[in-house]
């Protein structure tokens, strides 16, 4: 059996290390999101649920599923889903200031803006009440429904804590409350390999987002965990290889 590894052309270049790890550990070919040929399984790294959906309609196993990809890559949809299931979030559709304005499909801290003045709601953005602990969040890597590791990210210069924007990162041991929140989120979603981001408000963890095509730079720089190989082994097992 052979599969396809789907990246946009731009992201394939930016994630050359991950592409190499996938192709070294699995019988896959790298294709872009326009590929419409045959495959025994699909690793969708595009953030576009429609890519996975196209193959699922043919009965092909997709990692992650299109349903997970759709939920994770629409912040409004995801916040509403989590709130409906009792997962704590910072209030959305927030009409006061200050506020955080986020593109519904943005990633890596891009298209996230701090607002000190009210503005009319713009389509394609979520308006959210800021947490009271800025520049700090927790990224948790989850594979096959199990927590692999967690890393605390902090920034002294930006309300966003993203590592790719210059924030610091340290390996972190979660407390019971943080673990319980992550486990609840895991129980609600059907995910193969994701990142779960928590922020902090009032001394408690709060859900921030799910990363569908979660990166691994921090894992490789801060731990000895070969997480992409682990993911490849998981794919072999779950794709019947």
CSV table of C-alpha atoms in Angstrom, one decimal:
chain,number,residue,atom,x,y,z
A,1,UNK,CA,0.0,0.0,0.0
A,2,UNK,CA,1.2,3.5,-0.8
A,3,UNK,CA,-0.2,6.9,0.2
A,4,UNK,CA,0.1,10.6,-0.5
A,5,UNK,CA,1.4,13.4,1.7
A,6,UNK,CA,-0.5,16.6,0.8
A,7,UNK,CA,1.0,20.0,1.4
A,8,UNK,CA,0.5,23.2,-0.4
A,9,UNK,CA,3.6,24.0,-2.4
A,10,UNK,CA,4.5,26.9,-0.1
A,11,UNK,CA,4.1,24.9,3.1
A,12,UNK,CA,6.1,21.9,1.6
A,13,UNK,CA,9.1,24.2,1.2
A,14,UNK,CA,8.6,25.7,4.7
A,15,UNK,CA,8.2,22.3,6.2
A,16,UNK,CA,11.0,20.5,4.4
A,17,UNK,CA,12.2,18.7,7.5
A,18,UNK,CA,8.7,17.2,8.2
A,19,UNK,CA,8.3,16.2,4.6
A,20,UNK,CA,11.7,14.4,4.7
A,21,UNK,CA,10.6,12.6,8.0
A,22,UNK,CA,7.3,11.4,6.5
A,23,UNK,CA,8.9,10.2,3.2
A,24,UNK,CA,11.7,8.4,5.1
A,25,UNK,CA,9.3,6.5,7.3
A,26,UNK,CA,6.4,5.9,5.0
A,27,UNK,CA,5.7,4.8,1.4
A,28,UNK,CA,4.2,8.2,0.4
A,29,UNK,CA,4.6,10.6,-2.4
A,30,UNK,CA,4.4,14.4,-1.9
A,31,UNK,CA,1.6,16.1,-3.8
A,32,UNK,CA,-0.2,19.4,-3.6
A,33,UNK,CA,-3.8,20.1,-2.8
A,34,UNK,CA,-4.9,19.8,-6.4
A,35,UNK,CA,-3.9,16.1,-6.7
A,36,UNK,CA,-6.8,14.0,-7.6
A,37,UNK,CA,-5.3,10.6,-8.4
A,38,UNK,CA,-5.4,7.3,-6.5
A,39,UNK,CA,-4.1,6.7,-3.0
A,40,UNK,CA,-4.4,3.9,-0.4
A,41,UNK,CA,-4.3,6.5,2.4
A,42,UNK,CA,-3.9,10.3,2.7
A,43,UNK,CA,-1.9,12.5,5.1
A,44,UNK,CA,-3.6,15.9,4.8
A,45,UNK,CA,-1.3,18.7,5.9
A,46,UNK,CA,-3.2,21.5,4.1
A,47,UNK,CA,-5.7,22.8,6.8
A,48,UNK,CA,-8.3,22.4,4.1
A,49,UNK,CA,-11.0,19.8,5.0
A,50,UNK,CA,-12.2,19.6,1.4
A,51,UNK,CA,-9.0,17.8,0.5
A,52,UNK,CA,-9.7,15.0,2.9
A,53,UNK,CA,-13.4,15.0,2.1
A,54,UNK,CA,-12.7,14.3,-1.5
A,55,UNK,CA,-10.8,11.1,-0.7
A,56,UNK,CA,-13.1,10.0,2.1
A,57,UNK,CA,-16.0,9.9,-0.4
A,58,UNK,CA,-14.0,7.2,-2.2
A,59,UNK,CA,-13.5,5.3,1.0
A,60,UNK,CA,-9.9,6.3,1.5
A,61,UNK,CA,-8.5,6.7,5.0
A,62,UNK,CA,-7.4,10.3,5.7
A,63,UNK,CA,-5.2,11.5,8.6
A,64,UNK,CA,-6.7,13.7,10.1
A,65,UNK,CA,-10.3,13.2,9.1
A,66,UNK,CA,-12.2,16.0,7.1
A,67,UNK,CA,-14.5,16.5,10.1
A,68,UNK,CA,-11.7,17.2,12.5
A,69,UNK,CA,-10.0,19.4,9.9
A,70,UNK,CA,-13.2,21.4,9.3
A,71,UNK,CA,-13.7,21.9,13.1
A,72,UNK,CA,-10.1,22.8,13.8
A,73,UNK,CA,-9.7,25.3,11.0
A,74,UNK,CA,-12.8,27.4,11.7
A,75,UNK,CA,-12.3,29.2,15.0
A,76,UNK,CA,-15.9,30.3,15.3
A,77,UNK,CA,-17.2,26.8,14.7
A,78,UNK,CA,-14.7,25.4,17.1
A,79,UNK,CA,-15.4,27.8,19.9
A,80,UNK,CA,-19.1,27.2,19.6
A,81,UNK,CA,-18.5,23.5,19.6
A,82,UNK,CA,-16.4,23.6,22.7
A,83,UNK,CA,-18.7,25.9,24.6
A,84,UNK,CA,-21.6,23.7,23.8
A,85,UNK,CA,-19.8,20.8,25.4
A,86,UNK,CA,-18.8,22.6,28.5
A,87,UNK,CA,-15.1,23.3,27.6
A,88,UNK,CA,-14.1,26.7,29.0
A,89,UNK,CA,-13.3,29.4,26.4
A,90,UNK,CA,-12.8,33.1,26.4
A,91,UNK,CA,-16.1,34.8,25.3
A,92,UNK,CA,-16.5,35.3,21.5
A,93,UNK,CA,-18.6,37.8,19.6
A,94,UNK,CA,-17.2,40.2,22.2
A,95,UNK,CA,-18.4,43.8,21.7
A,96,UNK,CA,-16.2,45.5,24.3
A,97,UNK,CA,-12.5,46.6,24.2
A,98,UNK,CA,-9.8,45.7,24.5
A,99,UNK,CA,-10.5,42.7,22.3
A,100,UNK,CA,-8.6,40.2,20.2
A,101,UNK,CA,-9.6,39.9,16.5
A,102,UNK,CA,-8.7,36.6,14.9
A,103,UNK,CA,-9.1,35.4,11.4
A,104,UNK,CA,-11.3,32.3,11.6
A,105,UNK,CA,-8.8,30.2,9.6
A,106,UNK,CA,-5.5,31.8,10.7
A,107,UNK,CA,-2.6,29.9,12.1
A,108,UNK,CA,0.8,30.6,13.8
A,109,UNK,CA,-0.4,33.9,15.3
A,110,UNK,CA,-1.0,35.4,11.8
A,111,UNK,CA,-4.0,37.6,11.3
A,112,UNK,CA,-4.4,38.0,15.1
A,113,UNK,CA,-4.9,41.7,16.1
A,114,UNK,CA,-5.2,43.6,19.4
A,115,UNK,CA,-8.1,46.1,19.4
A,116,UNK,CA,-8.2,49.1,21.7
A,117,UNK,CA,-11.1,50.7,19.8
A,118,UNK,CA,-14.4,49.2,18.8
A,119,UNK,CA,-15.0,48.4,15.2
A,120,UNK,CA,-17.9,46.8,13.2
A,121,UNK,CA,-17.7,43.1,13.1
A,122,UNK,CA,-15.8,42.0,10.0
A,123,UNK,CA,-16.9,38.8,8.3
A,124,UNK,CA,-14.3,36.0,8.5
A,125,UNK,CA,-13.0,37.1,12.0
A,126,UNK,CA,-13.7,36.1,15.6
A,127,UNK,CA,-13.8,38.9,18.2
A,128,UNK,CA,-12.8,37.5,21.6
A,129,UNK,CA,-12.4,38.8,25.1
A,130,UNK,CA,-8.7,38.7,26.0
A,131,UNK,CA,-7.5,36.4,28.8
A,132,UNK,CA,-5.9,38.1,31.8
A,133,UNK,CA,-2.5,36.3,31.3
A,134,UNK,CA,-1.1,37.7,28.0
A,135,UNK,CA,1.8,36.3,26.1
A,136,UNK,CA,1.6,32.8,27.6
A,137,UNK,CA,0.1,29.5,26.3
A,138,UNK,CA,0.5,25.8,26.5
A,139,UNK,CA,0.8,23.6,23.4
A,140,UNK,CA,-0.1,19.9,24.0
A,141,UNK,CA,0.7,17.3,21.3
A,142,UNK,CA,-1.8,14.5,21.1
A,143,UNK,CA,-1.3,11.3,19.0
A,144,UNK,CA,-4.0,8.6,18.8
A,145,UNK,CA,-5.9,10.1,21.7
A,146,UNK,CA,-2.9,10.1,24.0
A,147,UNK,CA,-0.8,13.0,25.3
A,148,UNK,CA,2.8,12.9,24.0
A,149,UNK,CA,4.2,16.1,25.5
A,150,UNK,CA,3.5,19.7,26.4
A,151,UNK,CA,5.5,22.8,26.0
A,152,UNK,CA,4.8,26.2,27.6
A,153,UNK,CA,5.4,29.2,25.3
A,154,UNK,CA,5.9,32.7,26.6
A,155,UNK,CA,6.6,36.1,25.1
A,156,UNK,CA,7.8,39.2,26.9
A,157,UNK,CA,7.1,41.5,24.0
A,158,UNK,CA,3.9,40.4,22.4
A,159,UNK,CA,0.4,39.3,23.6
A,160,UNK,CA,0.9,36.3,21.2
A,161,UNK,CA,3.2,33.6,22.5
A,162,UNK,CA,3.9,31.7,19.3
A,163,UNK,CA,7.4,30.2,19.0
A,164,UNK,CA,7.6,31.2,15.3
A,165,UNK,CA,7.1,34.8,16.4
A,166,UNK,CA,10.0,34.8,18.7
A,167,UNK,CA,8.4,33.5,21.9
A,168,UNK,CA,10.4,31.3,24.3
A,169,UNK,CA,9.5,27.6,24.9
A,170,UNK,CA,10.2,25.2,27.7
A,171,UNK,CA,9.1,21.6,28.3
A,172,UNK,CA,6.2,21.6,30.8
A,173,UNK,CA,4.6,19.1,33.2
A,174,UNK,CA,0.9,19.7,33.3
A,175,UNK,CA,-1.0,19.8,36.5
A,176,UNK,CA,-4.2,17.8,37.1
A,177,UNK,CA,-6.6,20.6,36.0
A,178,UNK,CA,-4.7,21.1,32.7
A,179,UNK,CA,-4.6,17.3,32.0
A,180,UNK,CA,-8.3,17.0,32.8
A,181,UNK,CA,-9.2,19.8,30.3
A,182,UNK,CA,-7.0,18.3,27.6
A,183,UNK,CA,-8.5,14.8,28.1
A,184,UNK,CA,-12.0,16.3,27.9
A,185,UNK,CA,-11.1,17.9,24.6
A,186,UNK,CA,-9.6,14.7,23.3
A,187,UNK,CA,-12.8,12.8,24.2
A,188,UNK,CA,-14.9,15.2,22.1
A,189,UNK,CA,-12.9,15.1,18.8
A,190,UNK,CA,-11.9,12.3,16.5
A,191,UNK,CA,-8.3,13.1,15.9
A,192,UNK,CA,-5.2,11.3,14.8
A,193,UNK,CA,-2.4,13.8,15.4
A,194,UNK,CA,-3.2,17.3,16.7
A,195,UNK,CA,-2.0,20.1,18.9
A,196,UNK,CA,-4.2,21.5,21.6
A,197,UNK,CA,-3.5,25.1,22.7
A,198,UNK,CA,-4.5,26.3,26.2
A,199,UNK,CA,-4.3,29.9,27.5
A,200,UNK,CA,-4.7,31.0,31.1
A,201,UNK,CA,-7.4,33.2,32.7
A,202,UNK,CA,-8.0,33.7,36.4
A,203,UNK,CA,-5.3,31.1,37.2
A,204,UNK,CA,-7.1,28.4,35.2
A,205,UNK,CA,-6.5,26.8,31.8
A,206,UNK,CA,-8.9,27.8,29.0
A,207,UNK,CA,-9.2,26.3,25.5
A,208,UNK,CA,-7.7,28.4,22.7
A,209,UNK,CA,-7.5,26.3,19.6
A,210,UNK,CA,-6.8,22.9,17.9
A,211,UNK,CA,-3.9,22.7,15.5
A,212,UNK,CA,-4.9,20.3,12.8
A,213,UNK,CA,-1.6,20.3,10.9
A,214,UNK,CA,0.4,20.7,14.1
A,215,UNK,CA,4.1,21.5,13.7
A,216,UNK,CA,6.9,19.7,15.5
A,217,UNK,CA,9.8,22.2,15.6
A,218,UNK,CA,9.4,22.7,19.4
A,219,UNK,CA,9.2,19.0,20.1
A,220,UNK,CA,12.5,18.3,18.2
A,221,UNK,CA,14.3,21.4,19.7
A,222,UNK,CA,13.2,20.8,23.3
A,223,UNK,CA,12.9,17.0,23.6
A,224,UNK,CA,14.4,13.7,22.3
A,225,UNK,CA,10.9,12.6,21.1
A,226,UNK,CA,10.8,11.6,17.4
A,227,UNK,CA,7.2,12.6,17.1
A,228,UNK,CA,6.8,12.4,13.3
A,229,UNK,CA,8.2,8.9,13.3
A,230,UNK,CA,5.7,8.1,16.0
A,231,UNK,CA,3.0,9.5,13.8
A,232,UNK,CA,4.2,7.4,10.9
A,233,UNK,CA,4.1,4.2,13.0
A,234,UNK,CA,0.6,5.1,14.0
A,235,UNK,CA,-0.4,5.6,10.4
A,236,UNK,CA,1.1,2.2,9.4
A,237,UNK,CA,-1.0,0.5,12.1
A,238,UNK,CA,-4.2,2.4,11.3
A,239,UNK,CA,-3.9,2.2,7.6
A,240,UNK,CA,-3.4,-1.5,7.7
A,241,UNK,CA,0.2,-1.4,6.4
